Coordinates of C-alpha atoms and ligand atoms in Angstrom, one line a residue:
X1 CA 0.1 0.1 0.3
X2 CA 2.7 2.4 1.3
X3 CA 4.0 2.8 -2.8
X4 CA 1.0 4.6 -3.6
X5 CA 2.5 6.9 -1.3
X6 CA 5.7 6.8 -3.6
X7 CA 6.2 10.8 -3.8
X8 CA 5.4 11.9 0.2
X9 CA 8.0 14.3 1.5
X10 CA 9.1 15.4 -2.4
X11 CA 8.2 17.9 -3.9
X12 CA 7.1 18.4 -8.0
X13 CA 6.3 21.6 -9.7
X14 CA 4.0 21.6 -12.4
X15 CA 3.4 24.7 -14.7
X16 CA 0.5 25.7 -16.9
X17 CA -1.3 24.2 -14.3
X18 CA -4.5 25.7 -14.0
X19 CA -6.4 23.8 -16.3
X20 CA -6.2 20.7 -19.0
X21 CA -3.5 18.5 -18.9
X22 CA -1.6 20.1 -16.3
X23 CA -4.1 20.2 -14.1
X24 CA -4.4 16.6 -14.4
X25 CA -0.6 16.2 -13.7
X26 CA -1.5 18.1 -10.3
X27 CA -4.1 15.9 -8.9
X28 CA -1.7 12.6 -10.1
X29 CA 1.3 13.8 -8.3
X30 CA -0.7 14.5 -5.0
X31 CA -2.6 11.3 -5.1
X32 CA 0.4 9.9 -4.5
X33 CA 1.7 12.2 -2.2
X34 CA 3.6 15.2 -3.6
X35 CA 3.5 19.0 -2.8
X36 CA 3.0 21.1 -5.4
X37 CA 4.2 24.3 -6.7
X38 CA 1.8 25.6 -9.2
X39 CA 1.8 28.2 -12.0
X40 CA -0.3 29.5 -14.7
X41 CA -1.0 32.7 -16.5
X42 CA -4.6 32.2 -15.1
X43 CA -4.7 33.2 -11.6
X44 CA -8.4 32.3 -10.7
X45 CA -8.1 29.3 -12.6
X46 CA -5.5 27.8 -10.6
X47 CA -7.0 29.2 -7.3
X48 CA -9.9 27.3 -7.8
X49 CA -7.7 24.3 -9.0
X50 CA -4.9 24.5 -5.9
X51 CA -8.7 24.2 -3.5
X52 CA -9.8 21.5 -5.6
X53 CA -6.9 19.3 -4.7
X54 CA -6.7 20.6 -1.1
X55 CA -10.0 19.9 -0.8
X56 CA -9.2 16.3 -1.8
X57 CA -5.7 15.4 -0.3
X58 CA -3.8 16.5 2.7
X59 CA -0.8 17.2 0.4
X60 CA 0.6 21.6 0.4
X61 CA 0.0 23.4 -2.4
X62 CA 1.8 26.4 -3.3
X63 CA 0.7 28.8 -6.6
X64 CA 1.6 32.2 -8.1
X65 CA 0.1 34.0 -11.3
X66 CA 3.4 33.8 -13.2
X67 CA 4.1 34.6 -17.2
X68 CA 6.8 32.2 -18.8
X69 CA 7.3 34.6 -21.1
X70 CA 9.2 36.3 -18.4
X71 CA 12.4 35.1 -17.5
X72 CA 12.6 37.1 -13.5
X73 CA 8.7 36.0 -13.1
X74 CA 10.4 31.9 -13.2
X75 CA 13.1 32.8 -11.5
X76 CA 11.3 34.5 -8.8
X77 CA 8.5 31.8 -8.8
X78 CA 11.5 28.9 -8.8
X79 CA 13.2 30.6 -5.7
X80 CA 9.8 31.3 -3.6
X81 CA 8.9 27.4 -4.5
X82 CA 12.3 26.1 -3.0
X83 CA 12.1 28.2 0.2
X84 CA 8.7 27.0 0.8
X85 CA 9.2 23.6 0.7
X86 CA 13.3 22.9 0.7
X87 CA 13.1 21.1 -2.7
X88 CA 12.3 20.1 -5.8
X89 CA 12.2 16.7 -7.1
X90 CA 10.2 16.8 -9.7
X91 CA 10.0 19.3 -12.5
X92 CA 7.0 19.0 -14.8
X93 CA 7.7 21.6 -17.9
X94 CA 3.6 21.5 -19.1
X95 CA 2.3 24.8 -19.9
X96 CA 2.4 26.0 -23.6
X97 CA 0.5 27.7 -26.3
X98 CA -1.3 26.3 -29.6
X99 CA -1.6 29.3 -32.1
X100 CA -3.2 28.5 -35.2
X101 CA -1.7 30.2 -38.2
X102 CA -0.1 29.9 -41.5
X103 CA 3.4 30.4 -42.1
X104 CA 2.0 34.1 -43.6
X105 CA 0.2 35.0 -40.9
X106 CA 3.2 33.9 -38.2
X107 CA 4.6 37.0 -37.0
X108 CA 8.0 37.3 -35.7
X109 CA 6.7 38.2 -32.9
X110 CA 4.4 35.5 -32.3
X111 CA 7.2 33.3 -33.2
X112 CA 9.2 34.7 -30.3
X113 CA 6.4 34.2 -28.3
X114 CA 5.5 30.6 -28.9
X115 CA 9.7 29.7 -28.5
X116 CA 9.3 30.9 -25.4
X117 CA 6.5 29.4 -23.6
X118 CA 6.9 26.5 -25.0
X119 CA 10.8 25.7 -25.0
X120 CA 13.0 28.2 -23.4
X121 CA 10.8 27.9 -20.7
X122 CA 11.7 24.7 -20.1
X123 CA 15.0 25.6 -20.4
X124 CA 14.8 28.4 -17.6
X125 CA 13.0 25.7 -15.1
X126 CA 15.9 22.8 -15.2
X127 CA 18.7 25.1 -15.5
X128 CA 17.4 27.0 -11.7
X129 CA 16.0 23.3 -10.3
X130 CA 19.0 21.2 -11.6
X131 CA 21.6 22.8 -8.7
X132 CA 19.3 21.3 -6.2
X133 CA 19.0 18.2 -7.6
X134 CA 22.5 17.6 -8.4
X135 CA 23.2 18.3 -4.4
X136 CA 20.6 15.7 -3.8
X137 CA 21.9 13.6 -6.6
X138 CA 18.3 12.9 -7.5
X139 CA 16.0 14.8 -10.1
X140 CA 13.1 13.4 -12.6
X141 CA 11.8 15.9 -15.0
X142 CA 9.6 15.4 -17.4
X143 CA 9.0 17.9 -20.6
X144 CA 5.8 17.8 -22.1
X145 CA 6.5 17.8 -25.8
X146 CA 3.6 16.7 -28.4
X147 CA 3.5 14.3 -31.6
X148 CA 3.7 17.3 -33.6
X149 CA 7.5 17.6 -32.2
X150 CA 7.6 14.2 -34.4
X151 CA 6.2 14.9 -37.1
X152 CA 5.2 17.8 -37.3
X153 CA 1.7 18.2 -36.8
X154 CA -1.7 18.0 -38.6
X155 CA -2.8 21.9 -38.6
X156 CA -1.3 25.2 -39.4
X157 CA 1.6 26.0 -36.9
X158 CA 4.7 25.9 -37.9
X159 CA 6.3 27.7 -34.4
X160 CA 4.4 25.4 -32.1
X161 CA 6.0 22.1 -34.5
X162 CA 9.2 23.6 -34.7
X163 CA 9.2 24.6 -30.9
X164 CA 8.3 20.5 -29.6
X165 CA 11.0 19.9 -32.1
X166 CA 13.3 21.3 -29.9
X167 CA 12.4 20.3 -26.9
X168 CA 13.2 16.4 -27.9
X169 CA 16.3 17.4 -29.0
X170 CA 16.3 19.6 -25.5
X171 CA 15.5 16.5 -23.5
X172 CA 17.8 14.1 -25.1
X173 CA 20.8 16.3 -24.3
X174 CA 20.1 17.2 -20.9
X175 CA 19.6 13.4 -19.9
X176 CA 23.2 13.1 -21.3
X177 CA 24.0 16.0 -18.6
X178 CA 21.9 14.8 -16.0
X179 CA 22.1 11.3 -16.0
X180 CA 25.3 10.7 -13.3
X181 CA 23.8 12.7 -10.7
X182 CA 21.2 10.7 -10.6
X183 CA 18.6 13.0 -12.6
X184 CA 16.1 11.4 -15.2
X185 CA 14.7 14.1 -18.0
X186 CA 12.3 12.6 -20.2
X187 CA 9.5 13.7 -22.8
X188 CA 5.4 13.0 -23.5
X189 CA 4.2 13.2 -26.6
X190 CA 0.8 13.7 -26.7
X191 CA -1.7 12.7 -28.7
X192 CA -5.1 14.8 -29.6
X193 CA -6.2 15.3 -25.7
X194 CA -9.4 17.0 -24.6
X195 CA -8.2 20.0 -23.8
X196 CA -9.3 23.7 -24.5
X197 CA -6.3 23.5 -27.0
X198 CA -7.6 20.4 -28.6
X199 CA -11.0 22.3 -28.7
X200 CA -9.3 25.3 -30.5
X201 CA -8.1 22.7 -32.9
X202 CA -12.1 21.7 -35.0
X203 CA -14.2 19.3 -34.9
X204 CA -12.9 17.9 -38.5
X205 CA -9.3 17.8 -37.3
X206 CA -10.1 15.9 -34.0
X207 CA -12.6 13.5 -36.1
X208 CA -9.5 13.1 -38.5
X209 CA -7.2 11.8 -35.5
X210 CA -9.5 9.3 -34.1
X211 CA -10.3 8.2 -37.6
X212 CA -6.2 7.1 -38.1
X213 CA -5.8 6.1 -34.1
X214 CA -6.1 2.0 -33.4
X215 CA -7.9 3.2 -30.0
X216 CA -10.5 4.8 -31.9
X217 CA -11.0 8.1 -29.5
X218 CA -9.5 11.4 -28.5
X219 CA -7.1 10.8 -25.3
X220 CA -8.5 12.7 -21.8
X221 CA -5.4 15.1 -19.6
X222 CA -6.0 11.6 -17.2
X223 CA -4.1 9.4 -20.1
X224 CA -1.0 12.4 -20.2
X225 CA -1.4 12.7 -16.2
X226 CA -0.7 9.1 -16.0
X227 CA 2.2 8.7 -17.5
X228 CA 4.2 11.0 -15.9
X229 CA 3.9 9.7 -13.0
X230 CA 4.9 7.1 -14.2
X231 CA 8.0 9.0 -15.1
X232 CA 8.0 11.1 -11.9
X233 CA 8.5 7.6 -10.1
X234 CA 11.8 7.0 -8.2
X235 CA 10.9 3.3 -9.9
X236 CA 10.9 4.6 -13.1
X237 CA 15.1 5.1 -12.8
X238 CA 16.4 3.6 -15.7
X239 CA 14.0 5.4 -18.1
X240 CA 16.3 8.4 -18.8
X241 CA 16.0 10.7 -22.9
X242 CA 12.9 8.4 -23.6
X243 CA 10.1 10.4 -25.6
X244 CA 6.7 8.9 -24.3
X245 CA 4.0 8.9 -27.3
X246 CA 0.4 8.8 -25.3
X247 CA -1.9 9.3 -28.4
X248 CA -4.1 5.9 -28.7
X249 CA -2.2 4.6 -31.4
X250 CA -1.9 7.0 -34.5
X251 CA 1.9 7.7 -34.7
X252 CA 3.7 4.9 -34.2
X253 CA 7.3 6.1 -33.8
Ligands
LIG1 N1 -4.2 19.1 -25.9 C1 -3.6 18.5 -26.9 O1 -4.1 18.0 -27.7 C2 -2.1 18.4 -27.0 C3 -1.7 17.9 -27.4 C4 -0.5 17.4 -27.5 C5 0.7 18.0 -26.5 N2 0.1 19.0 -25.6 C6 0.7 19.9 -24.5 O2 -0.1 19.5 -23.4 C7 0.2 20.8 -22.5 C8 -0.3 21.1 -21.8 O3 -2.0 21.5 -23.0 P1 -3.4 21.5 -22.9 O4 -4.0 20.5 -24.1 O5 -3.6 21.3 -21.4 O6 -3.5 23.1 -23.0 P2 -4.4 24.4 -22.3 O7 -4.2 25.2 -23.2 O8 -5.6 23.6 -21.5 O9 -3.4 24.6 -21.4 C9 -2.3 24.8 -21.4 C10 -2.2 26.2 -19.9 O10 -0.6 26.6 -20.3 C11 -1.0 28.2 -19.7 N3 -0.2 29.0 -19.9 C12 -0.3 29.1 -21.6 N4 0.7 30.5 -21.8 C13 1.1 30.7 -20.5 C14 2.5 31.9 -19.9 N5 3.2 32.1 -20.8 N6 2.8 31.2 -19.1 C15 2.0 30.2 -17.9 N7 0.9 30.1 -18.3 C16 0.5 29.8 -19.4 C17 -2.7 28.3 -20.0 O11 -2.8 29.4 -18.9 C18 -2.9 27.0 -19.7 O12 -3.4 26.9 -18.2 C19 1.1 21.9 -23.4 O13 2.7 21.7 -24.0 C20 0.7 21.2 -25.4 O14 1.2 22.0 -26.0 C21 -1.4 18.8 -25.9

């Protein structure tokens, strides 16, 4: 039975956790006993999520509204979280944005913003939590990428696909640099998952995804959260530099 509380005494950071996949990840880690440091742009929604988690269990939850495009806000958040919990054992870089624009419609500022939120923020968070993880000789970093990082995606969003391919390269390189200190770094590549992001892609796109899948459905946020919980477990210590597809068998890679 103790196994189910295997994250007790650990602290997990989950970015973009007000809603969707990030919210499901926060719940899944809390169920296993992890205290949480949660951040998102959407403050009211984040507060609601934190309240729901606290009502369901006895873990501590620290929240802050931050913008992942702002380096100083990321730094301040990690500092405060480390001060509150004394440690960060698990980092889940989940927040992301997915503007649907064809190449001629993408301004260079939109390109930069997507890369900042979807890729640079992963780097900034990792750079800041790693010294503590190295000191403690333990860490679990999980980067949420996408099927689009492997196949380019099926909708017009070249900046999104580029950022997610970047997450995969970043993950594999960082895994090599940190493995000697007991730290694993992995990516999860969701297919179409029932969140606001998938709704924005439109019914026709979602129907095509279902047709191409083996399991004939869109995924639930909990499908991704369970994969993250596996990679966050102390028992997943021999898995690193992996990119795990959670996509109902659409892209087989
Ligand atoms: N839903 C899908 O079909 C799907 C598929 C593949 C990958 N993903 C990835 O999964 C992750 C979660 O996506 P989701 O479907 O839950 O989307 P979502 O839009 O429901 O949630 C994303 C969260 O990130 C937050 N966020 C966005 N920009 C931010 C910023 N600048 N600063 C702080 N927070 C910010 C949003 O406020 C939101 O709460 C993303 O990285 C996304 O790319 C989703």
